[in-house]
Amino acid sequence: MPTIRSAARPCTTDVGGRCGHSASDLRAWPRQTGCVSRQEPSGYGDRHAAVYDRIYGARFAPDAAVEALVRATAGGRVLELGLGTGRLAIPLVARGVEVDGIEASGAMIAKLRMQPGGERVGVFRADLADFELPRRDYAVAVCAVSTLFMLTDRRAQRQCVACAARHLRPNGRLFIEAFRPDPARFDAAGRRTEIRRAGNGTRHVVRSRHDAAGQLVHISHLLSDAAGSAEYDVTLHYATCEQLDAMAAAAALRLAERWHDWTGAPATEASNDPVSVYVR
Ligand SMILES: C[S@@+](CC[C@H](N)C(=O)[O-])C[C@H]1O[C@@H](n2cnc3c(N)ncnc32)[C@H](O)[C@@H]1O
């Protein structure tokens, strides 16, 4: 899919897109280090849409985030950066919040649209690093589950924060949920393997490799069952909280609060997935 720049277009059609992989699609475990070239905006979503909810559904329960966002909107509108299958957008519209969102992947948009309430989400098919929407009065913008770090080029991350800031109304808030890798979780070579519980006889193995110098984490989900197995990879280029604050400051946003998680407790050094709240 070509990168869509500038004026994002509302997506009213269901874009097909199948992304199930067979065992023969298994790709080699990424061995590159320091790889910060730009990932294709729709690539992750098109590859993961079929399994996204299986991998993350139970792990990232949306309730606390939805509560926090409903409180912050105070009747205003939400802009979600990277809608995915609607994990946040669907419960938000169910609570009466008006939600628009950016999403590059046709396969993800199709999944979102299939859900009850999916038709009520305003979908703009665009690149998070370069979008221009008709409205600039959002009360809240939200970039959840480290979606910002899917933009593996630092400049693209800065542009994403700046685009979000431009679309907020005065006193509007940008929420960024972003992980902090805990070096203790990786072995001396920066590797970690985790076996997660998965239903329906599925075996789910998560292999991660941390490149501390490059601020990269390569993650591979291997799902296997009686029918075969498939591997889903993503590379994240993480930023420290200080780096996030600098991106926000460059976009004329001020840090209002940093939470340990979506419950709103203050962040500490031990917070692995802090939520930074910036105000315009
Ligand atoms: C980790 S998922 C998060 C989905 C949802 N926000 C949630 O909380 O479950 C990230 C989403 O952002 C989309 N995405 C990643 N990079 C993008 C880009 N450069 N432009 C637009 N969408 C992008 C992916 O297709 C995917 O649907």
Tab-separated table of C-alpha atoms and ligand atoms in Angstrom:
chain	number	residue	atom	x	y	z
A	1	MET	CA	0.000	0.000	0.000
A	2	PRO	CA	1.433	3.386	-0.830
A	3	THR	CA	1.986	5.715	2.085
A	4	ILE	CA	-0.909	8.148	2.245
A	5	ARG	CA	0.332	11.597	3.081
A	6	SER	CA	-1.314	14.822	4.124
A	7	ALA	CA	-5.082	14.960	3.920
A	8	ALA	CA	-6.217	11.641	5.312
A	9	ARG	CA	-9.305	10.172	3.746
A	10	PRO	CA	-12.189	8.799	5.739
A	11	CYS	CA	-12.393	5.071	5.130
A	12	THR	CA	-15.960	4.041	4.468
A	13	THR	CA	-15.375	0.761	2.730
A	14	ASP	CA	-14.278	-2.499	4.208
A	15	VAL	CA	-10.914	-3.180	2.757
A	16	GLY	CA	-10.283	-6.887	2.409
A	17	GLY	CA	-6.961	-8.205	3.462
A	18	ARG	CA	-6.054	-11.616	4.670
A	19	CYS	CA	-2.967	-12.103	6.642
A	20	GLY	CA	-3.003	-15.665	7.949
A	21	HIS	CA	0.378	-17.244	7.474
A	22	SER	CA	1.027	-20.925	7.009
A	23	ALA	CA	3.906	-22.839	8.439
A	24	SER	CA	5.742	-22.380	5.159
A	25	ASP	CA	5.680	-18.612	5.695
A	26	LEU	CA	7.856	-18.849	8.759
A	27	ARG	CA	10.552	-16.258	8.503
A	28	ALA	CA	13.997	-16.360	10.034
A	29	TRP	CA	14.342	-14.835	13.462
A	30	PRO	CA	15.586	-11.278	12.813
A	31	ARG	CA	19.281	-11.042	13.456
A	32	GLN	CA	19.953	-7.473	12.392
A	33	THR	CA	20.904	-4.996	15.070
A	34	GLY	CA	20.534	-1.255	14.990
A	35	CYS	CA	17.840	-1.552	12.324
A	36	VAL	CA	15.904	1.685	12.522
A	37	SER	CA	14.816	2.031	8.932
A	38	ARG	CA	11.166	2.917	8.512
A	39	GLN	CA	8.670	0.029	8.580
A	40	GLU	CA	5.879	0.068	6.005
A	41	PRO	CA	2.941	1.770	7.825
A	42	SER	CA	0.407	-0.921	6.942
A	43	GLY	CA	2.822	-3.844	7.254
A	44	TYR	CA	2.350	-4.698	10.908
A	45	GLY	CA	-1.440	-4.433	10.797
A	46	ASP	CA	-1.808	-6.420	7.590
A	47	ARG	CA	0.348	-9.219	9.023
A	48	HIS	CA	-1.207	-9.267	12.503
A	49	ALA	CA	-4.908	-8.439	12.012
A	50	ALA	CA	-6.009	-12.082	11.918
A	51	VAL	CA	-4.303	-12.904	15.213
A	52	TYR	CA	-4.108	-9.534	16.999
A	53	ASP	CA	-6.967	-10.209	19.412
A	54	ARG	CA	-5.683	-13.743	20.090
A	55	ILE	CA	-2.243	-12.401	20.972
A	56	TYR	CA	-3.214	-9.277	22.902
A	57	GLY	CA	-6.932	-9.523	23.732
A	58	ALA	CA	-6.624	-11.021	27.201
A	59	ARG	CA	-3.284	-9.383	27.936
A	60	PHE	CA	-4.358	-5.778	27.498
A	61	ALA	CA	-7.796	-5.508	29.068
A	62	PRO	CA	-9.093	-2.117	27.955
A	63	ASP	CA	-11.307	-1.274	30.953
A	64	ALA	CA	-8.982	1.022	32.939
A	65	ALA	CA	-7.853	2.848	29.782
A	66	VAL	CA	-11.433	3.339	28.654
A	67	GLU	CA	-12.405	4.736	32.077
A	68	ALA	CA	-9.469	7.167	32.059
A	69	LEU	CA	-10.205	8.317	28.512
A	70	VAL	CA	-13.931	8.785	29.139
A	71	ARG	CA	-13.055	10.976	32.158
A	72	ALA	CA	-10.567	13.023	30.146
A	73	THR	CA	-12.868	13.692	27.197
A	74	ALA	CA	-15.451	15.534	29.330
A	75	GLY	CA	-17.914	15.274	26.463
A	76	GLY	CA	-15.310	15.972	23.756
A	77	ARG	CA	-14.025	13.818	20.943
A	78	VAL	CA	-11.214	11.238	20.935
A	79	LEU	CA	-8.579	10.733	18.257
A	80	GLU	CA	-6.907	7.326	18.426
A	81	LEU	CA	-3.496	6.875	16.841
A	82	GLY	CA	-3.475	3.332	15.429
A	83	LEU	CA	-7.030	1.992	15.828
A	84	GLY	CA	-6.207	-1.663	15.322
A	85	THR	CA	-9.221	-3.933	15.735
A	86	GLY	CA	-10.938	-1.391	17.975
A	87	ARG	CA	-9.836	-2.702	21.366
A	88	LEU	CA	-10.269	0.844	22.775
A	89	ALA	CA	-12.446	2.516	20.137
A	90	ILE	CA	-15.299	-0.005	20.346
A	91	PRO	CA	-15.825	0.250	24.136
A	92	LEU	CA	-15.409	4.038	23.892
A	93	VAL	CA	-18.204	4.432	21.329
A	94	ALA	CA	-20.301	2.049	23.438
A	95	ARG	CA	-19.886	4.596	26.259
A	96	GLY	CA	-21.189	7.357	24.003
A	97	VAL	CA	-17.786	8.893	23.156
A	98	GLU	CA	-17.248	10.090	19.591
A	99	VAL	CA	-14.083	8.469	18.275
A	100	ASP	CA	-12.040	9.080	15.153
A	101	GLY	CA	-8.819	7.251	14.463
A	102	ILE	CA	-5.887	6.797	12.162
A	103	GLU	CA	-5.090	3.357	10.787
A	104	ALA	CA	-2.881	2.362	7.872
A	105	SER	CA	-3.843	-1.274	7.626
A	106	GLY	CA	-6.830	-2.303	5.518
A	107	ALA	CA	-6.928	-5.671	7.278
A	108	MET	CA	-7.177	-3.987	10.692
A	109	ILE	CA	-9.888	-1.619	9.429
A	110	ALA	CA	-11.866	-4.585	8.110
A	111	LYS	CA	-11.667	-6.267	11.542
A	112	LEU	CA	-12.769	-3.081	13.286
A	113	ARG	CA	-15.702	-2.593	10.937
A	114	MET	CA	-16.914	-6.152	11.559
A	115	GLN	CA	-17.475	-5.469	15.240
A	116	PRO	CA	-20.772	-4.149	16.628
A	117	GLY	CA	-20.304	-0.384	16.859
A	118	GLY	CA	-17.400	-0.463	14.394
A	119	GLU	CA	-19.407	1.542	11.886
A	120	ARG	CA	-19.608	4.413	14.400
A	121	VAL	CA	-15.841	4.923	14.525
A	122	GLY	CA	-14.515	7.588	12.146
A	123	VAL	CA	-11.658	5.843	10.351
A	124	PHE	CA	-8.966	7.723	8.459
A	125	ARG	CA	-6.611	5.542	6.492
A	126	ALA	CA	-3.321	7.358	6.823
A	127	ASP	CA	0.221	7.223	8.139
A	128	LEU	CA	0.641	8.163	11.796
A	129	ALA	CA	3.744	10.113	10.884
A	130	ASP	CA	1.972	12.406	8.458
A	131	PHE	CA	-1.730	13.088	8.713
A	132	GLU	CA	-4.039	16.030	8.345
A	133	LEU	CA	-7.668	15.633	9.444
A	134	PRO	CA	-10.677	17.904	8.907
A	135	ARG	CA	-11.124	18.629	12.634
A	136	ARG	CA	-8.654	20.116	15.096
A	137	ASP	CA	-10.777	20.119	18.194
A	138	TYR	CA	-10.069	16.754	19.759
A	139	ALA	CA	-10.278	16.717	23.551
A	140	VAL	CA	-8.054	13.665	23.717
A	141	ALA	CA	-5.564	11.907	21.489
A	142	VAL	CA	-4.373	8.475	22.536
A	143	CYS	CA	-1.509	6.312	21.365
A	144	ALA	CA	-1.801	3.023	23.253
A	145	VAL	CA	0.265	-0.126	23.721
A	146	SER	CA	3.509	1.353	22.419
A	147	THR	CA	2.115	1.989	18.949
A	148	LEU	CA	4.398	5.044	18.730
A	149	PHE	CA	7.402	2.700	18.849
A	150	MET	CA	6.196	0.906	15.721
A	151	LEU	CA	7.463	3.976	13.914
A	152	THR	CA	11.036	2.784	13.949
A	153	ASP	CA	12.432	6.039	12.640
A	154	ARG	CA	12.799	8.659	15.401
A	155	ARG	CA	11.869	11.488	13.064
A	156	ALA	CA	8.583	9.739	12.253
A	157	GLN	CA	7.861	9.419	15.989
A	158	ARG	CA	8.416	13.153	16.468
A	159	GLN	CA	6.186	13.899	13.484
A	160	CYS	CA	3.460	11.658	14.901
A	161	VAL	CA	3.488	13.515	18.227
A	162	ALA	CA	3.463	16.859	16.388
A	163	CYS	CA	0.530	15.780	14.165
A	164	ALA	CA	-1.417	14.653	17.241
A	165	ALA	CA	-0.695	17.935	19.043
A	166	ARG	CA	-1.927	19.982	16.065
A	167	HIS	CA	-5.282	18.213	16.182
A	168	LEU	CA	-5.956	18.881	19.883
A	169	ARG	CA	-8.100	21.709	21.114
A	170	PRO	CA	-6.522	24.085	23.670
A	171	ASN	CA	-6.080	22.136	26.940
A	172	GLY	CA	-6.599	18.903	25.003
A	173	ARG	CA	-4.569	15.917	26.196
A	174	LEU	CA	-2.320	13.416	24.502
A	175	PHE	CA	-1.977	10.040	26.247
A	176	ILE	CA	1.027	7.923	25.296
A	177	GLU	CA	1.250	4.403	26.700
A	178	ALA	CA	4.787	3.159	26.185
A	179	PHE	CA	6.855	0.311	27.583
A	180	ARG	CA	10.204	0.599	29.362
A	181	PRO	CA	12.249	-2.554	28.809
A	182	ASP	CA	13.494	-4.158	32.015
A	183	PRO	CA	17.043	-5.401	31.267
A	184	ALA	CA	16.664	-7.963	34.080
A	185	ARG	CA	14.094	-9.798	31.984
A	186	PHE	CA	16.630	-10.568	29.244
A	187	ASP	CA	19.616	-12.907	29.344
A	188	ALA	CA	23.208	-11.770	28.825
A	189	ALA	CA	22.693	-11.837	25.046
A	190	GLY	CA	19.574	-9.706	25.407
A	191	ARG	CA	17.204	-12.574	24.673
A	192	ARG	CA	14.068	-13.737	26.421
A	193	THR	CA	11.643	-16.546	25.693
A	194	GLU	CA	8.226	-16.725	27.259
A	195	ILE	CA	5.493	-19.305	26.864
A	196	ARG	CA	2.068	-17.787	27.278
A	197	ARG	CA	-1.212	-19.437	28.005
A	198	ALA	CA	-3.400	-19.537	24.914
A	199	GLY	CA	-6.824	-21.127	24.548
A	200	ASN	CA	-8.071	-23.631	21.976
A	201	GLY	CA	-5.027	-25.872	22.105
A	202	THR	CA	-2.789	-23.107	20.750
A	203	ARG	CA	0.820	-22.928	21.858
A	204	HIS	CA	2.083	-19.341	22.049
A	205	VAL	CA	5.801	-18.712	22.331
A	206	VAL	CA	7.088	-15.138	22.530
A	207	ARG	CA	10.744	-14.574	21.753
A	208	SER	CA	12.224	-11.115	22.286
A	209	ARG	CA	15.627	-9.683	21.651
A	210	HIS	CA	16.692	-6.438	23.235
A	211	ASP	CA	19.265	-4.233	21.539
A	212	ALA	CA	19.947	-1.706	24.309
A	213	ALA	CA	22.363	0.392	22.237
A	214	GLY	CA	19.862	0.780	19.405
A	215	GLN	CA	16.843	1.051	21.754
A	216	LEU	CA	15.227	-1.733	19.803
A	217	VAL	CA	13.208	-4.753	20.808
A	218	HIS	CA	12.482	-7.424	18.219
A	219	ILE	CA	9.496	-9.556	19.184
A	220	SER	CA	8.348	-12.748	17.545
A	221	HIS	CA	5.083	-14.509	18.388
A	222	LEU	CA	5.025	-18.144	17.348
A	223	LEU	CA	1.502	-19.579	17.348
A	224	SER	CA	1.083	-23.272	16.717
A	225	ASP	CA	-1.764	-25.736	16.895
A	226	ALA	CA	-2.763	-29.003	15.272
A	227	ALA	CA	-3.243	-27.211	11.919
A	228	GLY	CA	0.290	-25.814	11.770
A	229	SER	CA	2.248	-22.857	12.999
A	230	ALA	CA	2.982	-19.289	12.023
A	231	GLU	CA	5.258	-16.553	13.261
A	232	TYR	CA	4.429	-12.855	13.609
A	233	ASP	CA	7.288	-10.403	14.059
A	234	VAL	CA	7.476	-6.777	15.037
A	235	THR	CA	10.363	-4.442	15.786
A	236	LEU	CA	9.842	-1.616	18.245
A	237	HIS	CA	12.142	1.392	18.520
A	238	TYR	CA	11.509	2.504	22.051
A	239	ALA	CA	12.088	5.913	23.602
A	240	THR	CA	12.745	6.741	27.230
A	241	CYS	CA	10.264	8.892	29.123
A	242	GLU	CA	12.706	11.783	28.779
A	243	GLN	CA	12.849	11.293	25.016
A	244	LEU	CA	9.050	11.241	24.885
A	245	ASP	CA	8.934	14.451	26.915
A	246	ALA	CA	11.331	16.073	24.446
A	247	MET	CA	9.164	15.045	21.477
A	248	ALA	CA	6.132	16.457	23.275
A	249	ALA	CA	7.903	19.706	24.186
A	250	ALA	CA	8.928	20.161	20.550
A	251	ALA	CA	5.221	19.934	19.709
A	252	ALA	CA	4.363	22.556	22.378
A	253	LEU	CA	2.913	19.963	24.749
A	254	ARG	CA	3.616	19.947	28.481
A	255	LEU	CA	3.839	16.867	30.690
A	256	ALA	CA	0.852	16.999	33.054
A	257	GLU	CA	1.134	13.570	34.704
A	258	ARG	CA	2.909	10.265	34.344
A	259	TRP	CA	1.010	7.206	35.503
A	260	HIS	CA	2.181	3.741	36.474
A	261	ASP	CA	-0.631	2.403	34.302
A	262	TRP	CA	-4.135	3.362	33.205
A	263	THR	CA	-5.431	3.309	36.799
A	264	GLY	CA	-3.725	6.692	37.236
A	265	ALA	CA	-1.334	5.761	40.078
A	266	PRO	CA	1.871	7.814	39.795
A	267	ALA	CA	4.684	6.217	37.775
A	268	THR	CA	7.783	4.970	39.585
A	269	GLU	CA	11.139	3.636	38.422
A	270	ALA	CA	9.475	0.218	38.412
A	271	SER	CA	6.721	1.187	35.983
A	272	ASN	CA	7.131	-1.006	32.909
A	273	ASP	CA	4.295	0.473	30.850
A	274	PRO	CA	3.924	4.095	31.976
A	275	VAL	CA	1.222	6.316	30.568
A	276	SER	CA	2.405	9.880	29.918
A	277	VAL	CA	-0.270	12.555	29.823
A	278	TYR	CA	0.593	15.732	27.911
A	279	VAL	CA	-1.504	18.854	27.709
A	280	ARG	CA	-1.651	21.388	24.909
B	1	LIG	C1	-0.365	-2.328	18.615
B	1	LIG	S1	-1.686	-1.959	17.553
B	1	LIG	C2	-2.700	-1.029	18.681
B	1	LIG	C3	-4.138	-1.057	18.302
B	1	LIG	C4	-5.078	-0.400	19.297
B	1	LIG	N1	-4.740	0.996	19.504
B	1	LIG	C5	-5.064	-1.118	20.627
B	1	LIG	O1	-4.857	-0.449	21.630
B	1	LIG	O2	-5.253	-2.331	20.643
B	1	LIG	C6	-1.027	-0.676	16.517
B	1	LIG	C7	-1.911	-0.301	15.345
B	1	LIG	O3	-1.314	0.821	14.700
B	1	LIG	C8	-1.281	0.612	13.304
B	1	LIG	N2	-0.088	1.296	12.770
B	1	LIG	C9	1.213	0.990	12.999
B	1	LIG	N3	2.018	1.846	12.355
B	1	LIG	C10	1.209	2.709	11.704
B	1	LIG	C11	1.448	3.839	10.863
B	1	LIG	N4	2.685	4.247	10.565
B	1	LIG	N5	0.392	4.514	10.383
B	1	LIG	C12	-0.886	4.126	10.691
B	1	LIG	N6	-1.180	3.058	11.460
B	1	LIG	C13	-0.143	2.360	11.962
B	1	LIG	C14	-1.195	-0.894	13.131
B	1	LIG	O4	-1.695	-1.300	11.871
B	1	LIG	C15	-2.035	-1.384	14.304
B	1	LIG	O5	-3.369	-1.546	13.935
